[in-house]
mmCIF file of C-alpha atoms and ligand atoms in Angstrom:
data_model
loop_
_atom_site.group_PDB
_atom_site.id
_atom_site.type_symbol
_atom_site.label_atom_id
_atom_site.label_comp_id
_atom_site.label_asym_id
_atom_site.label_seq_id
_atom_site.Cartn_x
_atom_site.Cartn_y
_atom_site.Cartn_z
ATOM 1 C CA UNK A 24 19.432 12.534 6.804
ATOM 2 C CA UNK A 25 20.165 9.267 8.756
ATOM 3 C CA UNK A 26 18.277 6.102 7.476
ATOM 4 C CA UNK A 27 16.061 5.878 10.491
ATOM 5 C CA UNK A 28 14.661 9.078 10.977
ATOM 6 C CA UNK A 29 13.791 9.351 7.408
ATOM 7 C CA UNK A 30 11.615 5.846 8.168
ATOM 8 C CA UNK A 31 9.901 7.688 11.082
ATOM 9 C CA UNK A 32 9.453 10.502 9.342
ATOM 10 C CA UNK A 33 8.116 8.848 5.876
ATOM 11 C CA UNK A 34 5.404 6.382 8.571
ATOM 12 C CA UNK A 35 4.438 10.140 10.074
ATOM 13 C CA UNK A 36 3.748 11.623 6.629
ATOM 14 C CA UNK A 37 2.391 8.391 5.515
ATOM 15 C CA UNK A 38 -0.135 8.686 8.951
ATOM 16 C CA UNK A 39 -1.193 11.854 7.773
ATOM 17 C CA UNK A 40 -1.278 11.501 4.279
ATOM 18 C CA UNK A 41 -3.688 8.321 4.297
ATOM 19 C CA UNK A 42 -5.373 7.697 7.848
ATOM 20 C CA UNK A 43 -5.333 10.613 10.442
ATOM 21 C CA UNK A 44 -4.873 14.129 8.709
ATOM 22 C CA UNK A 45 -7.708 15.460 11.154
ATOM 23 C CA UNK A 46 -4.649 14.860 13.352
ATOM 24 C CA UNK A 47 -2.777 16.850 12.161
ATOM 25 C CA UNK A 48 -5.157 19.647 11.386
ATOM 26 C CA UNK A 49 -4.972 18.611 7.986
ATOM 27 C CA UNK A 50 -7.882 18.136 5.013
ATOM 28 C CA UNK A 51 -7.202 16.300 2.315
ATOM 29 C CA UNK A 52 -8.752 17.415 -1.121
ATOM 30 C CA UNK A 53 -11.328 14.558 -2.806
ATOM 31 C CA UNK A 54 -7.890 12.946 -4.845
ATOM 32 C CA UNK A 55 -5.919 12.805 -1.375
ATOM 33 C CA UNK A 56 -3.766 15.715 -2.466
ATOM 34 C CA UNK A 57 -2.326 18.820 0.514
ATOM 35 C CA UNK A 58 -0.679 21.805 0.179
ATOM 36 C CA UNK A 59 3.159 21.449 0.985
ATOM 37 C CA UNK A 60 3.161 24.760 2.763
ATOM 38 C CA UNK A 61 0.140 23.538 5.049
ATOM 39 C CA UNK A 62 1.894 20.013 5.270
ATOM 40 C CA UNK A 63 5.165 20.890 6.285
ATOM 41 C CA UNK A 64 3.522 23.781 8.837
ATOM 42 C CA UNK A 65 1.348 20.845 10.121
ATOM 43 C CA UNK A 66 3.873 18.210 11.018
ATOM 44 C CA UNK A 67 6.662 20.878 11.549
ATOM 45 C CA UNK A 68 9.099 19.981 9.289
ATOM 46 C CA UNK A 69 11.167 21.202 6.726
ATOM 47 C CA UNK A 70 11.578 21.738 2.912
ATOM 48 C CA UNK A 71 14.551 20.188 2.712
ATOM 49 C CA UNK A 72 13.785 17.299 5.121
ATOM 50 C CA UNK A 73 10.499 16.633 3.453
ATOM 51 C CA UNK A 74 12.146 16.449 -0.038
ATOM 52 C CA UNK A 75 14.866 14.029 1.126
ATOM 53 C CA UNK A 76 12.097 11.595 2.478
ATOM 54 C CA UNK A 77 9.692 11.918 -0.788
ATOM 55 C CA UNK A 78 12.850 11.346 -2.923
ATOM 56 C CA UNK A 79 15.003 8.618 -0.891
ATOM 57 C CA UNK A 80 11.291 6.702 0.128
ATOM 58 C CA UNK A 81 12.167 2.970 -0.299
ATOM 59 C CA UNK A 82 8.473 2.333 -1.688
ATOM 60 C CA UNK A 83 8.120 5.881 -3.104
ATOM 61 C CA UNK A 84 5.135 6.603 -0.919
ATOM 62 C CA UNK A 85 4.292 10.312 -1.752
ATOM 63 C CA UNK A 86 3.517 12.068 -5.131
ATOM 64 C CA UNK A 87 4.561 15.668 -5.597
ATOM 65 C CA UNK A 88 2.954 17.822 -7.923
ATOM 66 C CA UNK A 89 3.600 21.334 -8.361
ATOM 67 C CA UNK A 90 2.897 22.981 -4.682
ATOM 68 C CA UNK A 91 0.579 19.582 -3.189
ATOM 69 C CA UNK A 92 1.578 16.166 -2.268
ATOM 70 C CA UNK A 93 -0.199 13.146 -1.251
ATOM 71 C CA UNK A 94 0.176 9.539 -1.222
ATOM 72 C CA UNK A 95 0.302 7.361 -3.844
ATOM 73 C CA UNK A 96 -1.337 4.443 -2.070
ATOM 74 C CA UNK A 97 -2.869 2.851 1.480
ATOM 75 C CA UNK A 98 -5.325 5.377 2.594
ATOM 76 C CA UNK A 99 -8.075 4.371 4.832
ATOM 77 C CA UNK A 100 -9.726 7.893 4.598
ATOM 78 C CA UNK A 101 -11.734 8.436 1.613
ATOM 79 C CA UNK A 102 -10.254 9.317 -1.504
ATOM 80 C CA UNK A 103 -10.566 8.932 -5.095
ATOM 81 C CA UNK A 104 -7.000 8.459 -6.128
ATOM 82 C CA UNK A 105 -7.811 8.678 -10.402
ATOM 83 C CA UNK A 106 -6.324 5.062 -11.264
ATOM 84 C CA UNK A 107 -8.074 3.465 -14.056
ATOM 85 C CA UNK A 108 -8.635 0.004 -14.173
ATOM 86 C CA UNK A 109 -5.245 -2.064 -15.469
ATOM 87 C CA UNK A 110 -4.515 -6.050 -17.012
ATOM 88 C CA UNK A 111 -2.936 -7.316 -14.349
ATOM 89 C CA UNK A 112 0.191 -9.691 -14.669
ATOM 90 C CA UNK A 113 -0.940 -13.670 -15.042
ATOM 91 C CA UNK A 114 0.314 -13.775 -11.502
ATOM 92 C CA UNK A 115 0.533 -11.511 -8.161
ATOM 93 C CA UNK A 116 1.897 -12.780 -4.729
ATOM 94 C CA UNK A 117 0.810 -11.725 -1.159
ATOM 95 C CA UNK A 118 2.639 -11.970 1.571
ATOM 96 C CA UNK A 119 1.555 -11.925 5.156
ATOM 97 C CA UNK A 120 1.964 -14.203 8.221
ATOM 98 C CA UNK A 121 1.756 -17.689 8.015
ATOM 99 C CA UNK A 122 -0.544 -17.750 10.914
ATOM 100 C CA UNK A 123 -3.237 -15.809 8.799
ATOM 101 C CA UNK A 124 -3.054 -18.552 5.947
ATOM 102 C CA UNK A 125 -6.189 -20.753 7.549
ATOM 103 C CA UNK A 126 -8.079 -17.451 7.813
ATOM 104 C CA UNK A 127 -6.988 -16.752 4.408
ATOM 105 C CA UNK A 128 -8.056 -20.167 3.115
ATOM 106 C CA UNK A 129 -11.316 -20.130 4.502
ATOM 107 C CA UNK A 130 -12.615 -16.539 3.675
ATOM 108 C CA UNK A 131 -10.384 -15.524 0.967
ATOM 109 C CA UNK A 132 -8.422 -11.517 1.377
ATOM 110 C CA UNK A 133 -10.118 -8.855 2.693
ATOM 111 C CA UNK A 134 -8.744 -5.404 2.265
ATOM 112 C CA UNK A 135 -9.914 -4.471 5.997
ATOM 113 C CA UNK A 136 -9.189 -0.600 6.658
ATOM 114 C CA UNK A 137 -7.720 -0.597 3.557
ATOM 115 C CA UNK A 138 -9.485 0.612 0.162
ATOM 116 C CA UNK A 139 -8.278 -2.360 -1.576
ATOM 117 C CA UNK A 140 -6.403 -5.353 -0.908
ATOM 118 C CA UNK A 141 -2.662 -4.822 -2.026
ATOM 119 C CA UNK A 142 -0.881 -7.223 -4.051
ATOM 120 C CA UNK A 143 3.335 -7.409 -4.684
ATOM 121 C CA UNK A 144 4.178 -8.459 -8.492
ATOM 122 C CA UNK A 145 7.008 -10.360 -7.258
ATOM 123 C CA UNK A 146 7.708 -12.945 -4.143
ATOM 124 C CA UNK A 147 10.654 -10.719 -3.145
ATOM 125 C CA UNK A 148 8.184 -7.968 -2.693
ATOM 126 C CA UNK A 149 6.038 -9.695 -0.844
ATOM 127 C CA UNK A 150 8.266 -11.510 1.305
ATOM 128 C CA UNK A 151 9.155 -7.802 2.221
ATOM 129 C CA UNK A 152 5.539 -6.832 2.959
ATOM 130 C CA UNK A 153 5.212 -10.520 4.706
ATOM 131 C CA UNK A 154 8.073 -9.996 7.013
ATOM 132 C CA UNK A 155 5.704 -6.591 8.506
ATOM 133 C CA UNK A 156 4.120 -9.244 10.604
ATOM 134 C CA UNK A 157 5.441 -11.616 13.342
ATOM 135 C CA UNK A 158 6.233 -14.691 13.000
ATOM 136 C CA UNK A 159 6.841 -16.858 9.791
ATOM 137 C CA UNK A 160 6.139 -15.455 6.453
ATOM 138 C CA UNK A 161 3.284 -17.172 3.613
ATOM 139 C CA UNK A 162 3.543 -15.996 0.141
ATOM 140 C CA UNK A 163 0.440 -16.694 -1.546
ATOM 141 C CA UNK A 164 0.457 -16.591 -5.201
ATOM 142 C CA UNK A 165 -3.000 -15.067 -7.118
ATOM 143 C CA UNK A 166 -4.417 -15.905 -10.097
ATOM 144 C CA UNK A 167 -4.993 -12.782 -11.374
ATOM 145 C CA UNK A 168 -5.131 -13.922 -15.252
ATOM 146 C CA UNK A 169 -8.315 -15.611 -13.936
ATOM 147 C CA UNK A 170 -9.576 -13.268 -11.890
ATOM 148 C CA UNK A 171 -9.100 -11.032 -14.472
ATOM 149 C CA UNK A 172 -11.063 -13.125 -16.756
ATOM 150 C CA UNK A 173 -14.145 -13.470 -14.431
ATOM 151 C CA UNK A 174 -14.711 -9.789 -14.048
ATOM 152 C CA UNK A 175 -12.575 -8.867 -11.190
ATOM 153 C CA UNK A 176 -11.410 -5.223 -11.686
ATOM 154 C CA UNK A 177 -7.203 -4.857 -10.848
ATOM 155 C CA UNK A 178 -5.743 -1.183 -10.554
ATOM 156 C CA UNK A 179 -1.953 -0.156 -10.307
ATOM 157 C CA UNK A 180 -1.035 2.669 -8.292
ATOM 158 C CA UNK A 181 1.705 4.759 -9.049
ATOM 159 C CA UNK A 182 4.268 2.630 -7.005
ATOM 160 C CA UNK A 183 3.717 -0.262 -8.456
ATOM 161 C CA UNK A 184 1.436 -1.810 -6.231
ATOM 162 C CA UNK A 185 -1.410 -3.749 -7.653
ATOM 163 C CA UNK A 186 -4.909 -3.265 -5.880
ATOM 164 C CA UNK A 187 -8.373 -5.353 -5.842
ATOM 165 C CA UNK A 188 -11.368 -5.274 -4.228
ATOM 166 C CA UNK A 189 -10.660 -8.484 -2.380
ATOM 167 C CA UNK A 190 -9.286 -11.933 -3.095
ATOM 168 C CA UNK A 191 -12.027 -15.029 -3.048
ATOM 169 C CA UNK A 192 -10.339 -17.636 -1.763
ATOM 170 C CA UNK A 193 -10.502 -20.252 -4.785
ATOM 171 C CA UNK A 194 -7.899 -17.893 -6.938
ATOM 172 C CA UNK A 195 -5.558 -18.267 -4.436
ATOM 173 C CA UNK A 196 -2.764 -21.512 -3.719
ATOM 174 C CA UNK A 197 1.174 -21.128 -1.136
ATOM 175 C CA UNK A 198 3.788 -20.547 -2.704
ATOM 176 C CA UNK A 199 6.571 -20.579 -0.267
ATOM 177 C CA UNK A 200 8.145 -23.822 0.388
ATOM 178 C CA UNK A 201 9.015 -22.421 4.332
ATOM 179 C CA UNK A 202 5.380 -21.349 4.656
ATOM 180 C CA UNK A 203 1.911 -23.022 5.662
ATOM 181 C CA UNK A 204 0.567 -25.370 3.453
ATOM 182 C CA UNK A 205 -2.783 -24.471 1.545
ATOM 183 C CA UNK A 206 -3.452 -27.994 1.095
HETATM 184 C C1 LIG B 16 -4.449 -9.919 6.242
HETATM 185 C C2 LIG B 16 2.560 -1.730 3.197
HETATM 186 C C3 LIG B 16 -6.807 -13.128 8.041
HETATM 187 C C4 LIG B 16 -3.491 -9.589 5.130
HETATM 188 C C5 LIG B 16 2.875 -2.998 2.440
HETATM 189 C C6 LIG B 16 -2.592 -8.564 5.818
HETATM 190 C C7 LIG B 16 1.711 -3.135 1.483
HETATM 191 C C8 LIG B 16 -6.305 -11.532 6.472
HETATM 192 C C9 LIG B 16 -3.536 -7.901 6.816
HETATM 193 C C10 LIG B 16 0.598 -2.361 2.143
HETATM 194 C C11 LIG B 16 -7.439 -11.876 5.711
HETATM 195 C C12 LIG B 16 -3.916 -6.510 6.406
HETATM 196 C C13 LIG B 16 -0.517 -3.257 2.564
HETATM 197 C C14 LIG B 16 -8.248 -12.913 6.201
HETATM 198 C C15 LIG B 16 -6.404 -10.292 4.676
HETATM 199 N N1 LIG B 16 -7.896 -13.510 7.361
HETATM 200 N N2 LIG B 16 -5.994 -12.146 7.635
HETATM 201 N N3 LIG B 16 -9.344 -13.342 5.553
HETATM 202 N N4 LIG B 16 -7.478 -11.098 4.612
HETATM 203 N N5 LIG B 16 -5.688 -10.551 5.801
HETATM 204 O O1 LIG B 16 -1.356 -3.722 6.361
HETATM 205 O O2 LIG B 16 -1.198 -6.211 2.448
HETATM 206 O O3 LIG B 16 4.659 0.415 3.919
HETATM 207 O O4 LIG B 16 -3.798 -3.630 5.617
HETATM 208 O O5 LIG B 16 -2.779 -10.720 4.698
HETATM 209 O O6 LIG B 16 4.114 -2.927 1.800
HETATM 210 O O7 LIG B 16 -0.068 -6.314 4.738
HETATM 211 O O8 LIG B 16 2.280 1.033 4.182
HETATM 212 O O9 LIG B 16 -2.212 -4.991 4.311
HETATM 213 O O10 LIG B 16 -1.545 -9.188 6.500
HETATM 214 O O11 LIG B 16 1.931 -2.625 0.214
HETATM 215 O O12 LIG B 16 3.483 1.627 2.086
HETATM 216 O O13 LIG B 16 -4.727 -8.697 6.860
HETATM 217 O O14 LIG B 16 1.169 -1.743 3.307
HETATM 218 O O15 LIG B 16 2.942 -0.622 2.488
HETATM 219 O O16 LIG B 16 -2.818 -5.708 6.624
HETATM 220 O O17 LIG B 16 -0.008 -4.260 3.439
HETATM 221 P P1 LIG B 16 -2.543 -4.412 5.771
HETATM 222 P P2 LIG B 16 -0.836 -5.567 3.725
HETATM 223 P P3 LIG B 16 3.363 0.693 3.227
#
């Protein structure tokens, strides 16, 4: 399958896989998970199409286990996804536009729609989540060791992204020489 119809097709399974199954005619059981037979009927697509995006998914969005899939991370529906609480590295990185950084700054991260806010455990990760947005890219650099420390509770998904509550701002300092200054 061509590169950019898998991409359309993994942002369509990821739509109804973690924000609009009702969409699709979909329910999603309490952990998130869907039968493949329903899925595929739903969004009218194949076996073999399906499997190519779950397998070849640049982020490996989707689970599969046995006859059910569901995604491993991002929902804004509510689900209990299962992950148990983890020791984060010392440090995690966000990225996200630089224009967001005073925001940021003044208010800490908030994880919006989102159930958590989602950290990268490398700058090349998220200089790739970063570069979502417009405009110039921040990476800002969490001290998760400390966070850690004073009770906040970290959780890895299955991808490999790290997830917290939200970020207040005094565990967080910029990173990236090309991006706005924290100060
Ligand atoms: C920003 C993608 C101003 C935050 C990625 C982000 C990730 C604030 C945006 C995953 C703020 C939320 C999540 C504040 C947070 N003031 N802006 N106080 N607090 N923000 O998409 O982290 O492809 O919900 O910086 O790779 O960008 O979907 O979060 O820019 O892993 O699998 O508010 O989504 O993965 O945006 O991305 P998002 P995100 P998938």
């Amino acid at each position: 399958m061509e590169h950019t119809r898998r991409v359309t097709l993994s942002k369509r399974m990821s739509l109804a896989l973690r924000h609009e199954p009702g969409r699709f005619g979909l329910t999603l059981d309490p952990a998130g998970w869907v039968s493949i037979d329903d899925f595929l009927a739903a969004l009218q697509i194949d076996r073999a199409d399906f499997d190519t995006v779950v397998a070849l998914d640049d982020k490996q969005r989707f689970a599969v286990i046995d006859d059910r899939v569901r995604a491993n991370q991002g929902h804004s529906v509510t689900v209990e996804l299962g992950y148990r609480p983890a020791e984060p590295p010392a440090v995690l990185f966000h990225g996200t536009s630089a224009d967001a950084v005073p925001s940021i700054r003044a208010t800490g991260l908030h994880r919006g729609k989102r159930h958590h806010v989602h950290l990268s455990p490398d700058e090349a990760t998220a200089q790739r989540v970063g570069s979502r947005r417009r405009g110039a890219v921040a990476i800002l650099t969490i001290d998760a060791a400390a966070m850690a420390r004073d009770g906040h509770v970290f959780y890895r998904s299955d991808n490999g992204v790290w997830l917290v509550e939200a970020v207040p701002n005094h565990y967080l300092s910029c990173s990236a020489p090309t991006s706005t200054s924290m100060g």
